[in-house]
CSV table of C-alpha atoms in Angstrom, one decimal:
chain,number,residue,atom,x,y,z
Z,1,UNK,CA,0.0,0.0,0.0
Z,2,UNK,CA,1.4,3.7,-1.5
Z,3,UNK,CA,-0.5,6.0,0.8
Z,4,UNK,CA,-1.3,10.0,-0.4
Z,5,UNK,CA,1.5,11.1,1.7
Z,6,UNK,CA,4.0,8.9,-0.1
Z,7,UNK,CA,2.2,9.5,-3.6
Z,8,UNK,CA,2.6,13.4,-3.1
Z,9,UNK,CA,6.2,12.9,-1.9
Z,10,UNK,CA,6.9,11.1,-5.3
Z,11,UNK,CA,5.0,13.3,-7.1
Z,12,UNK,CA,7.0,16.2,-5.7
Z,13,UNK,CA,10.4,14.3,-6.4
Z,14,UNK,CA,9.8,13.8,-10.2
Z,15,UNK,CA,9.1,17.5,-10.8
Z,16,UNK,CA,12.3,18.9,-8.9
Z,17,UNK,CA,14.2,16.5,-11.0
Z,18,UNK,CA,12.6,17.2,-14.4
Z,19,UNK,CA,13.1,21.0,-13.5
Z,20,UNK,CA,16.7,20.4,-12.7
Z,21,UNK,CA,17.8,18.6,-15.8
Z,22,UNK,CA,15.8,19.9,-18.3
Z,23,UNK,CA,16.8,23.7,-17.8
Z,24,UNK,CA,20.9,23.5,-16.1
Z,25,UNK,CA,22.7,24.7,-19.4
Z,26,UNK,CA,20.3,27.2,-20.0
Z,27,UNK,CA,22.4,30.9,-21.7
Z,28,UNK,CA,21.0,32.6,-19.1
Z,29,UNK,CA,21.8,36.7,-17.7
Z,30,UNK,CA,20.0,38.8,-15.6
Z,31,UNK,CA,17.9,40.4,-17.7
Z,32,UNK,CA,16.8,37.1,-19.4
Z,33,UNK,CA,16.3,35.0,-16.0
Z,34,UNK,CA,12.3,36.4,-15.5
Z,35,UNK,CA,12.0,35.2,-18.9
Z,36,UNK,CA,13.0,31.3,-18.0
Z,37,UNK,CA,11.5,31.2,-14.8
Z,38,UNK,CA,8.3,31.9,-16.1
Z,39,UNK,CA,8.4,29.3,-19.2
Z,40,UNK,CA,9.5,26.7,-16.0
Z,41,UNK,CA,6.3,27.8,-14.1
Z,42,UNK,CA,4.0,27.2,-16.5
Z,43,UNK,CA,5.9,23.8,-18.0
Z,44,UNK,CA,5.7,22.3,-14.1
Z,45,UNK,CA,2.2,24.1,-13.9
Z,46,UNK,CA,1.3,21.5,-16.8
Z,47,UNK,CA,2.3,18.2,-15.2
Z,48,UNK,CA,-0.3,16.1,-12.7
Z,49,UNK,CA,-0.8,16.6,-9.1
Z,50,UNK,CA,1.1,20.4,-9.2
Z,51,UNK,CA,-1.1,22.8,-7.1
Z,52,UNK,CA,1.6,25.5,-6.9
Z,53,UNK,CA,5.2,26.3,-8.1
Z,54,UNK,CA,7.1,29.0,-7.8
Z,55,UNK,CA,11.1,29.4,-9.6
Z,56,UNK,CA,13.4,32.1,-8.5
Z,57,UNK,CA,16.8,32.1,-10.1
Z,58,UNK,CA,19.4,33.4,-8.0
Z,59,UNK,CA,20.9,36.1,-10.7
Z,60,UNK,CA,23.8,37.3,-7.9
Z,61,UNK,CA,25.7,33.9,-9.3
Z,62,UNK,CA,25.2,35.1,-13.2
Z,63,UNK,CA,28.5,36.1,-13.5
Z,64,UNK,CA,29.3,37.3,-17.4
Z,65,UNK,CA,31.6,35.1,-19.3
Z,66,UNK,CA,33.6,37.1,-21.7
Z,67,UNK,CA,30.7,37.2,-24.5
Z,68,UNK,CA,28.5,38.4,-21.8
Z,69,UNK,CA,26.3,35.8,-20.7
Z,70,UNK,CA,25.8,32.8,-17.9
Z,71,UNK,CA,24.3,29.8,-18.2
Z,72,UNK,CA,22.0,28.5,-15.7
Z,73,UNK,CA,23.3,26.0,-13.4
Z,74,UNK,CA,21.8,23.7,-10.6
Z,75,UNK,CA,23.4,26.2,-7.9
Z,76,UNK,CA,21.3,29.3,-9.0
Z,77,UNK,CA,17.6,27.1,-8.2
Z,78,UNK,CA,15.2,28.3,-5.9
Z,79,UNK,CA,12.1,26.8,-6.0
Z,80,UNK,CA,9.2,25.7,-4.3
Z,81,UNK,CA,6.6,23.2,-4.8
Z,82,UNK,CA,3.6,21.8,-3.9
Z,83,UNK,CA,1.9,19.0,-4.6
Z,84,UNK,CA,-1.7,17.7,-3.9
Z,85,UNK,CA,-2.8,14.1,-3.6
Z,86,UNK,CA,-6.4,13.4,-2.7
Z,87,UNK,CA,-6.5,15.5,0.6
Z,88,UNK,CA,-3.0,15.7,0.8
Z,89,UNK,CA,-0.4,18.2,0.5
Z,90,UNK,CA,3.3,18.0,0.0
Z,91,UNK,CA,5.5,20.9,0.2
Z,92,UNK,CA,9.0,20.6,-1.7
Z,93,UNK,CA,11.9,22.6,-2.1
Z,94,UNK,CA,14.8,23.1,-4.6
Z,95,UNK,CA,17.4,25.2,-2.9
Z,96,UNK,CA,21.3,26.1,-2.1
Z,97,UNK,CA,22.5,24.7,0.7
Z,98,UNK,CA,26.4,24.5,2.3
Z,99,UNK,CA,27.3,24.7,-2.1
Z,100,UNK,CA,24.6,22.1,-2.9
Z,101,UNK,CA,21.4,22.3,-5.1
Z,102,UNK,CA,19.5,20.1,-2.6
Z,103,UNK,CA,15.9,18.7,-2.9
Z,104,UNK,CA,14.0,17.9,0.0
Z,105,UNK,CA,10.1,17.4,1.1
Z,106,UNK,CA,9.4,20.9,3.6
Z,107,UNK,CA,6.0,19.7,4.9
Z,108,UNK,CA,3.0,16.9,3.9
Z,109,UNK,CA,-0.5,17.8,5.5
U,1,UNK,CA,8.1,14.8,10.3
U,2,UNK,CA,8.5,13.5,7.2
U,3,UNK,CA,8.6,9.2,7.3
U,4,UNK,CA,11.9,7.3,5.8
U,5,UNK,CA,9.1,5.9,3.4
U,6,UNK,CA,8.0,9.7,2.1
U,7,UNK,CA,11.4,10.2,1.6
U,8,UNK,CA,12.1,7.1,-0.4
U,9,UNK,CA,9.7,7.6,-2.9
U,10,UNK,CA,10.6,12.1,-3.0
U,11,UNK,CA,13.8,10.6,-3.6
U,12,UNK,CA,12.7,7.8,-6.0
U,13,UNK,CA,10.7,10.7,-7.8
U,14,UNK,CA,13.6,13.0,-8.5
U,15,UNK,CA,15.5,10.3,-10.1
U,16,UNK,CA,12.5,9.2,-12.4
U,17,UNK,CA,12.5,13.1,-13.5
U,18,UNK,CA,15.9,13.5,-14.1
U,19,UNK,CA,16.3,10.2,-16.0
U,20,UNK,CA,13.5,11.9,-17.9
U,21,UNK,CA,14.3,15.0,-18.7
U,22,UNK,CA,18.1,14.8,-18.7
U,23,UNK,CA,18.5,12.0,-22.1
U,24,UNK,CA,15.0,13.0,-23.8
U,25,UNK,CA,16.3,14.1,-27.3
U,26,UNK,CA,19.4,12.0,-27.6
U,27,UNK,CA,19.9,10.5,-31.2
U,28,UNK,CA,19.5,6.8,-30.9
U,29,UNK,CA,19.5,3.4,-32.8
U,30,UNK,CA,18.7,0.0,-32.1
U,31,UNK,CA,22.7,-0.2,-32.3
U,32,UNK,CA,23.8,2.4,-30.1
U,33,UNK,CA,21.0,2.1,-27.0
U,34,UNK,CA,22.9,-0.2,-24.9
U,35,UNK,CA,25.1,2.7,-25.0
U,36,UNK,CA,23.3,4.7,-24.0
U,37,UNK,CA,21.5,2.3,-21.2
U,38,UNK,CA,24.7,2.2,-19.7
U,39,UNK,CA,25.2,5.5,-19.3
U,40,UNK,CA,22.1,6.3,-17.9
U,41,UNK,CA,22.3,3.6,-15.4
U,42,UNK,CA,26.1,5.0,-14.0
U,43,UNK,CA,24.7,7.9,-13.9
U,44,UNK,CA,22.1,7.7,-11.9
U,45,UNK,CA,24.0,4.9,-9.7
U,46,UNK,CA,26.1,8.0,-8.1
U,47,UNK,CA,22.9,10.2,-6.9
U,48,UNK,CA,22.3,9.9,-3.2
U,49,UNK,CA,20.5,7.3,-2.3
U,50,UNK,CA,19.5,5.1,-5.2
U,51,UNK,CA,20.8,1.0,-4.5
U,52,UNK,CA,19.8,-0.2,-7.8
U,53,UNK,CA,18.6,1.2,-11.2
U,54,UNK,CA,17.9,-0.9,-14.3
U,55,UNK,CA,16.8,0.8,-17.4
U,56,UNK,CA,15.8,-0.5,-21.0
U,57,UNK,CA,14.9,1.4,-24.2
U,58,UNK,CA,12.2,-0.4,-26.4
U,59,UNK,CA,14.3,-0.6,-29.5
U,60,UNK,CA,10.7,-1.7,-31.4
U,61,UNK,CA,9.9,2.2,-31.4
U,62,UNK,CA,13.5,3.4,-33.0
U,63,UNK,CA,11.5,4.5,-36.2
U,64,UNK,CA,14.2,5.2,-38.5
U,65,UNK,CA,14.0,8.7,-39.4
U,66,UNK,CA,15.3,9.4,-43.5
U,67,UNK,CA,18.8,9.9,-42.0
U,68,UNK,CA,18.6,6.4,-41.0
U,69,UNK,CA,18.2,7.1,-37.2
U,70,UNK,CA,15.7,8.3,-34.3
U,71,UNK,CA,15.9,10.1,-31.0
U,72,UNK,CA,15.2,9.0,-27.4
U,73,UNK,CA,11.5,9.6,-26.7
U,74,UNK,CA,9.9,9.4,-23.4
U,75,UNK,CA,7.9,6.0,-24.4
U,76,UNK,CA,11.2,4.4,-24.9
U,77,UNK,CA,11.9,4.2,-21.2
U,78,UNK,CA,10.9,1.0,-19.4
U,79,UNK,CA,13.1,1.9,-15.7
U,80,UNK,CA,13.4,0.1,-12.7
U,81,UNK,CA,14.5,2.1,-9.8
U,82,UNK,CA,15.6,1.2,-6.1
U,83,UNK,CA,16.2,3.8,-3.4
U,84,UNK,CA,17.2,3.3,0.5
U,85,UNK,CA,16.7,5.2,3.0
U,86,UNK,CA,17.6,4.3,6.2
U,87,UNK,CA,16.5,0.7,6.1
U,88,UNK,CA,13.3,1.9,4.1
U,89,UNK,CA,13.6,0.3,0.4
U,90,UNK,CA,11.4,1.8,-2.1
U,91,UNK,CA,11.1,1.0,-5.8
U,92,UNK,CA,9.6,3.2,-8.6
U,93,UNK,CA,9.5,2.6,-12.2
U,94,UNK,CA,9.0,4.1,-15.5
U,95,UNK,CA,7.3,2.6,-19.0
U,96,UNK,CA,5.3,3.3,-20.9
U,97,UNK,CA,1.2,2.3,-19.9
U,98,UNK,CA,-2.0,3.3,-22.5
U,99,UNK,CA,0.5,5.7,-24.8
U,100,UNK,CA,1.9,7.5,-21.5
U,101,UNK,CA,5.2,7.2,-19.9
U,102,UNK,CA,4.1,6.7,-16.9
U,103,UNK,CA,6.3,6.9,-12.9
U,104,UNK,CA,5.0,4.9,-10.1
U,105,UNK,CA,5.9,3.9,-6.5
U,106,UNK,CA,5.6,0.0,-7.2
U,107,UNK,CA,6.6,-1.1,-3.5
U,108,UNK,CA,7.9,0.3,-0.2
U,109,UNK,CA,9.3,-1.8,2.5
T,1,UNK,CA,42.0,29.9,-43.5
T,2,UNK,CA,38.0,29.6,-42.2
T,3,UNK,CA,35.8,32.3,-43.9
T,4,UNK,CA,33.5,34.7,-42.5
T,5,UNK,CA,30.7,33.0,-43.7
T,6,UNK,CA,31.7,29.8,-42.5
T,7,UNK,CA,32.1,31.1,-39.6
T,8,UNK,CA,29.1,32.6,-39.7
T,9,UNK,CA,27.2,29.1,-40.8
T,10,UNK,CA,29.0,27.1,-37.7
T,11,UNK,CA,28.0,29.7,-35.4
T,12,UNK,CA,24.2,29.5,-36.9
T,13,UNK,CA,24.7,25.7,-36.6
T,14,UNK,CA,25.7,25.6,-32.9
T,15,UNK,CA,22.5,27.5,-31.8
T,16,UNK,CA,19.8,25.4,-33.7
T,17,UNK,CA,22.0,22.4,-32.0
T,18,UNK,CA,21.9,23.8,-28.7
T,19,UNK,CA,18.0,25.1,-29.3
T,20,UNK,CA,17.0,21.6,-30.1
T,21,UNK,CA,18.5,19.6,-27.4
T,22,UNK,CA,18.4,22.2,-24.5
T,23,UNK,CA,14.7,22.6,-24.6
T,24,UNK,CA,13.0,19.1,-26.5
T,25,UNK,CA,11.2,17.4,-23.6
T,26,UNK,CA,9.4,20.1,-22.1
T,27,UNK,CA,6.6,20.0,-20.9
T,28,UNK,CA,3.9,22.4,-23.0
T,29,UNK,CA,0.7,22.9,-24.0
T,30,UNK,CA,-1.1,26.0,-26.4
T,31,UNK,CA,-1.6,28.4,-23.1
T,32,UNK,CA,2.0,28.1,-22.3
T,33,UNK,CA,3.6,27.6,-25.5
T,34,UNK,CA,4.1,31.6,-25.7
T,35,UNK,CA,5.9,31.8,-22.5
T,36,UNK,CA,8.7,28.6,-23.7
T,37,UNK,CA,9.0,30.9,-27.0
T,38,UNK,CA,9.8,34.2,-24.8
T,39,UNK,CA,12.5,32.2,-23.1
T,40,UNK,CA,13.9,30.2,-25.8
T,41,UNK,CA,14.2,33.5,-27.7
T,42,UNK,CA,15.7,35.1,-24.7
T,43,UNK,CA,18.2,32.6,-24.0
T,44,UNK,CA,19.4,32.5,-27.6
T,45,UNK,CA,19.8,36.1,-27.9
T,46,UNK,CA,22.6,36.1,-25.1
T,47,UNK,CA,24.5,33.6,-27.6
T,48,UNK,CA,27.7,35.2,-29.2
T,49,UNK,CA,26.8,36.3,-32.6
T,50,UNK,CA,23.2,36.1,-32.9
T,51,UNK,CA,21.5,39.3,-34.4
T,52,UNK,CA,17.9,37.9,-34.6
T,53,UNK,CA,16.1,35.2,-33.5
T,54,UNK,CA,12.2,33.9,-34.2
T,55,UNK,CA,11.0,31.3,-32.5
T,56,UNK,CA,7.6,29.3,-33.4
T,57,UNK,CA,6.2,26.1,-31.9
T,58,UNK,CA,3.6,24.5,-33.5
T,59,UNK,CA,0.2,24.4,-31.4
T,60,UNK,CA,-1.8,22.0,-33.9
T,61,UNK,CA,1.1,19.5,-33.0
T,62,UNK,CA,0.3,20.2,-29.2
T,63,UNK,CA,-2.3,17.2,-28.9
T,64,UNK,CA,-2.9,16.7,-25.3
T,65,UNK,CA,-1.9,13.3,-22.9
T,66,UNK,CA,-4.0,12.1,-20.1
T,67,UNK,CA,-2.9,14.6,-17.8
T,68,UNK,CA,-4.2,17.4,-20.2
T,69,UNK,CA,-0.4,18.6,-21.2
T,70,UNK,CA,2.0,17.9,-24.3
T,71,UNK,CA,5.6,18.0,-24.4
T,72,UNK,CA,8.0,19.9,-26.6
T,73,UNK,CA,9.0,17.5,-29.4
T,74,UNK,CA,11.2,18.6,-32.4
T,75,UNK,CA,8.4,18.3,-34.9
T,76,UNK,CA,7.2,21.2,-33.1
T,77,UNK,CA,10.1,23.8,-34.1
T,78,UNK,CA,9.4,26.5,-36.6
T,79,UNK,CA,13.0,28.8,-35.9
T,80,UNK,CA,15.1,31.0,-37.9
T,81,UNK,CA,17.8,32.8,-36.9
T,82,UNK,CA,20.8,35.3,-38.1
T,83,UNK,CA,24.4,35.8,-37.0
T,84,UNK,CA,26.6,37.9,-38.1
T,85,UNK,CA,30.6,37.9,-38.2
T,86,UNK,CA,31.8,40.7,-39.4
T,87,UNK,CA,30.0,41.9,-41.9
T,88,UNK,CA,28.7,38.6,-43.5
T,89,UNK,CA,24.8,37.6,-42.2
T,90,UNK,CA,24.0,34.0,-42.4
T,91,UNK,CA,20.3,33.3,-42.4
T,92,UNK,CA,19.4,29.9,-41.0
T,93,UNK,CA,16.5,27.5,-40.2
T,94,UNK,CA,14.7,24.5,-38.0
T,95,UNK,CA,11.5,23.6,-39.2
T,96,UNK,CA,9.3,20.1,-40.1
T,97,UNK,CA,10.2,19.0,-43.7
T,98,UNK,CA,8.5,15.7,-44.7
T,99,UNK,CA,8.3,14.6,-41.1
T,100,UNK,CA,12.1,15.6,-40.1
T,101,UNK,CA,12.7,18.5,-38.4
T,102,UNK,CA,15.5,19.9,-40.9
T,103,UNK,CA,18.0,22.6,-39.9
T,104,UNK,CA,19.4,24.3,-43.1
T,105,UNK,CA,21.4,27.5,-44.0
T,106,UNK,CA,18.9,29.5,-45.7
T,107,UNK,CA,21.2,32.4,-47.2
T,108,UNK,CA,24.6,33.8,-46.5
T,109,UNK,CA,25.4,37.2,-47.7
W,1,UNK,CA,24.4,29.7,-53.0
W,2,UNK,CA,25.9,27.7,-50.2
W,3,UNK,CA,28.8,25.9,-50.6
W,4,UNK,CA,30.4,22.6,-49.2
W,5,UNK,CA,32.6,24.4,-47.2
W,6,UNK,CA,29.7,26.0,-45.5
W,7,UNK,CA,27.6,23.4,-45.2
W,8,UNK,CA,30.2,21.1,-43.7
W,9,UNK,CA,30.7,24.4,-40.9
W,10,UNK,CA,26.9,24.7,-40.3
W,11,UNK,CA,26.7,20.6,-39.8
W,12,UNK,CA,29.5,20.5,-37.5
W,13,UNK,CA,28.2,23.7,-35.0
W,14,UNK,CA,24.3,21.6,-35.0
W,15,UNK,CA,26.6,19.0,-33.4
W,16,UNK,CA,28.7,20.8,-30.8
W,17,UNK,CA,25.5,22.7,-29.9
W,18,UNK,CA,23.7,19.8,-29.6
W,19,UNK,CA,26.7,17.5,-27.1
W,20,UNK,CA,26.7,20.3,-25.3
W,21,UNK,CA,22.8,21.3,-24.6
W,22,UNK,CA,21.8,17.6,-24.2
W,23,UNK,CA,24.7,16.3,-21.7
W,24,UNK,CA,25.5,19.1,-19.5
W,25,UNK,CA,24.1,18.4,-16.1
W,26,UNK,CA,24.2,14.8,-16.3
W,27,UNK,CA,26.0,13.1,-13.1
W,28,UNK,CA,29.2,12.0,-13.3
W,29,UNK,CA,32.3,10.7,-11.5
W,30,UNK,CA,35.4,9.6,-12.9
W,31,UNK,CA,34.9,5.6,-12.7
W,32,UNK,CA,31.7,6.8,-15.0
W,33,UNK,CA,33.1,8.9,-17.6
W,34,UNK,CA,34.1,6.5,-20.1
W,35,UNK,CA,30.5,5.5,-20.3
W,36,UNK,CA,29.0,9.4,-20.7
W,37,UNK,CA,31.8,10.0,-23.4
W,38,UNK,CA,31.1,6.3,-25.1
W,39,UNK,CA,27.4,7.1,-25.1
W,40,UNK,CA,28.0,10.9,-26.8
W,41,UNK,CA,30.1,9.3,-29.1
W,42,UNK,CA,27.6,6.8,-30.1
W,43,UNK,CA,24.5,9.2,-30.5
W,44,UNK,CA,26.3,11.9,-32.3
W,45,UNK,CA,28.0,9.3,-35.2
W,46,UNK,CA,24.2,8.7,-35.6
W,47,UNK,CA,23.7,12.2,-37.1
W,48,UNK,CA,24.1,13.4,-40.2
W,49,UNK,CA,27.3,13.9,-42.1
W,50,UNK,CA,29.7,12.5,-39.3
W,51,UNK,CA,32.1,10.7,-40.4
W,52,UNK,CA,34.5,11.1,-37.6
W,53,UNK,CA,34.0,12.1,-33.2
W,54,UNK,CA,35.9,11.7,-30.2
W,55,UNK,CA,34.5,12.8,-26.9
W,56,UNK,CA,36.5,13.1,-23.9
W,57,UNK,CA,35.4,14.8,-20.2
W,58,UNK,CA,38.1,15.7,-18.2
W,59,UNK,CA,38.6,14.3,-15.2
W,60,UNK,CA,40.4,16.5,-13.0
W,61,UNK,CA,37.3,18.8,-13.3
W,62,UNK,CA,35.2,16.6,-11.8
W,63,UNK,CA,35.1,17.1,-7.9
W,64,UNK,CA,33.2,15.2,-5.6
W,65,UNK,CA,30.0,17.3,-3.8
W,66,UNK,CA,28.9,16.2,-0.4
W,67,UNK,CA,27.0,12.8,-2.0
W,68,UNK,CA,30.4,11.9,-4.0
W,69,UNK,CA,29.6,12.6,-7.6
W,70,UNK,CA,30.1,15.2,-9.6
W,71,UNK,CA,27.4,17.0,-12.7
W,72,UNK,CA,28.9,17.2,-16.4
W,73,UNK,CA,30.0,21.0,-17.2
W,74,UNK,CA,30.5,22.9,-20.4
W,75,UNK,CA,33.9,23.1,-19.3
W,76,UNK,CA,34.6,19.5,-19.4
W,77,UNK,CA,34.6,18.5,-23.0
W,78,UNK,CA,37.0,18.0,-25.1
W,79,UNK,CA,35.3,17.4,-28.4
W,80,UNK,CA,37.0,16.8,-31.6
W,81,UNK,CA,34.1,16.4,-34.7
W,82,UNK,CA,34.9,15.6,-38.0
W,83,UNK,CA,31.8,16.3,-40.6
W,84,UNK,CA,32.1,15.5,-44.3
W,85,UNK,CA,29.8,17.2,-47.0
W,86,UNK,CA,30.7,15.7,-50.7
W,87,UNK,CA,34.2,16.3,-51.0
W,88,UNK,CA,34.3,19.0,-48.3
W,89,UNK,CA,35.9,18.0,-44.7
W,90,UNK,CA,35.4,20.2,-42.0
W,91,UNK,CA,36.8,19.3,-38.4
W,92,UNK,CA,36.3,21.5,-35.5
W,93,UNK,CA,36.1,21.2,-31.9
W,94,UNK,CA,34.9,22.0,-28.2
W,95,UNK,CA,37.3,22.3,-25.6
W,96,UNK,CA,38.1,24.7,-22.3
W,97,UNK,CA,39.8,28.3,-23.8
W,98,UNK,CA,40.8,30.7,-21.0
W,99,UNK,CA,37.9,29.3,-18.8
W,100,UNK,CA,35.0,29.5,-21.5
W,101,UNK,CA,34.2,26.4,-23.4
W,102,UNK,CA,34.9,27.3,-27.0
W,103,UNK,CA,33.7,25.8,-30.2
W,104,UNK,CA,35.4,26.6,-33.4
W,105,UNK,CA,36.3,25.4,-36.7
W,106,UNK,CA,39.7,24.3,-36.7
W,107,UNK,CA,40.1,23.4,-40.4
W,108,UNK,CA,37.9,22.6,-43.7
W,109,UNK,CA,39.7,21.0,-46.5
């Protein structure tokens, strides 16, 4: 038996790791990053069992490379998401932390 | 509090969508896909927490395209993922089911 | 010796290349489609020598899964974009031909 | 008119875009790279007008994050691509210049 709890946490899992790897390589700068966080929003707004998703990318790490440009990478992710199962709710995250991009489950209610 | 068996299958999930996500779009041929099997497996071996990872590509749907090759699609994937957590074993897979590549929780122990 | 307008078609090459695989397996469906073009565009513009970039993704090819979403596929890519090296403008293209999603130099001048 | 010479340049950029938008992010260690850079090699011979690639990520590059792998980076690859349009031979490559990874056409004969 997979209970909702479980469910949401998986369902929460794939999205963080779909949003990862499809976007890291990215040519990203500052003035461009609103641009991509909202074409990630509404591509994870798409998939089943997302009630909520929010991207920030961090643009203090878009450093210029000498023709002017970064390119996103796993380090500049911030994101938030939830996910809803039946009655249940999973809250995931996507964030920096000690020089990792690490994915973890915040809260399931 | 989030159980050893919620994070299993987050973890579980964010393997499935990276496997996804990260090799979609890669030329392929029936000759070239234990290749590419292979690679995907090491891969996804050294993320934390996975103990076992098996994956196949359904050669029966590498449609030759006029250059005499095709492209890894989604439906191609039939994947077979373990992760551990504590002494909580989960295991996920991915194939295709009704035309959709479908992720699952198949067990958690 | 390499030409400016080789230079100018390898440059044209690398971003229908990097366009392709970068962004094939997201997910998409007609409301969103604009928002993937905004970024795709974006992120191309930042590429060294690019002077214009269009980028079109086919709705009508947008047929919905079971979840109600699509996923970007190459069939879907209608792009054509210019760089310029030095004075010389190379024209280029991605779009379907006969089922294939064909990149071509369209005009160098 | 395009000629050969061109062509052979355009066809060789698709593919360093290409290695380099599809692979980046993918995790890696050094027991594992022979497999990512057997895999590329494999896909991108499938493509049109190669006749000749060698992939190789370096390893030194590759440092261990707090889970003991490592995530393929632009600045990895050493890519040497040999594309062949009638007559016309074009080789060109990607590899690390003065910390930006730089694809260029080293010679068309």
């Amino acid at each position: 038996m997979i209970t909702d709890r479980e469910k949401a946490a998986f369902e929460a899992g794939i999205k963080l790791g779909a949003i990862y790897h499809q976007f890291v390589g990215t040519p990203i700068a500052r003035e461009t990053a609103a641009s991509v966080e909202a074409a990630i929003e509404q591509a994870v707004s798409l998939q089943p069992y997302v009630t909520k998703i929010r991207v920030r990318l961090n643009r203090d790490l878009m450093v210029s490379n000498r023709f002017g440009y970064s390119e996103l990478a796993g380090k500049m992710f911030d994101v938030e998401i939830t996910t809803t199962v039946g009655e249940t709710v999973c809250r995931a995250r996507l964030r920096l932390e000690d020089d990792y991009p690490m994915m973890e489950v915040v809260e399931i209610s």
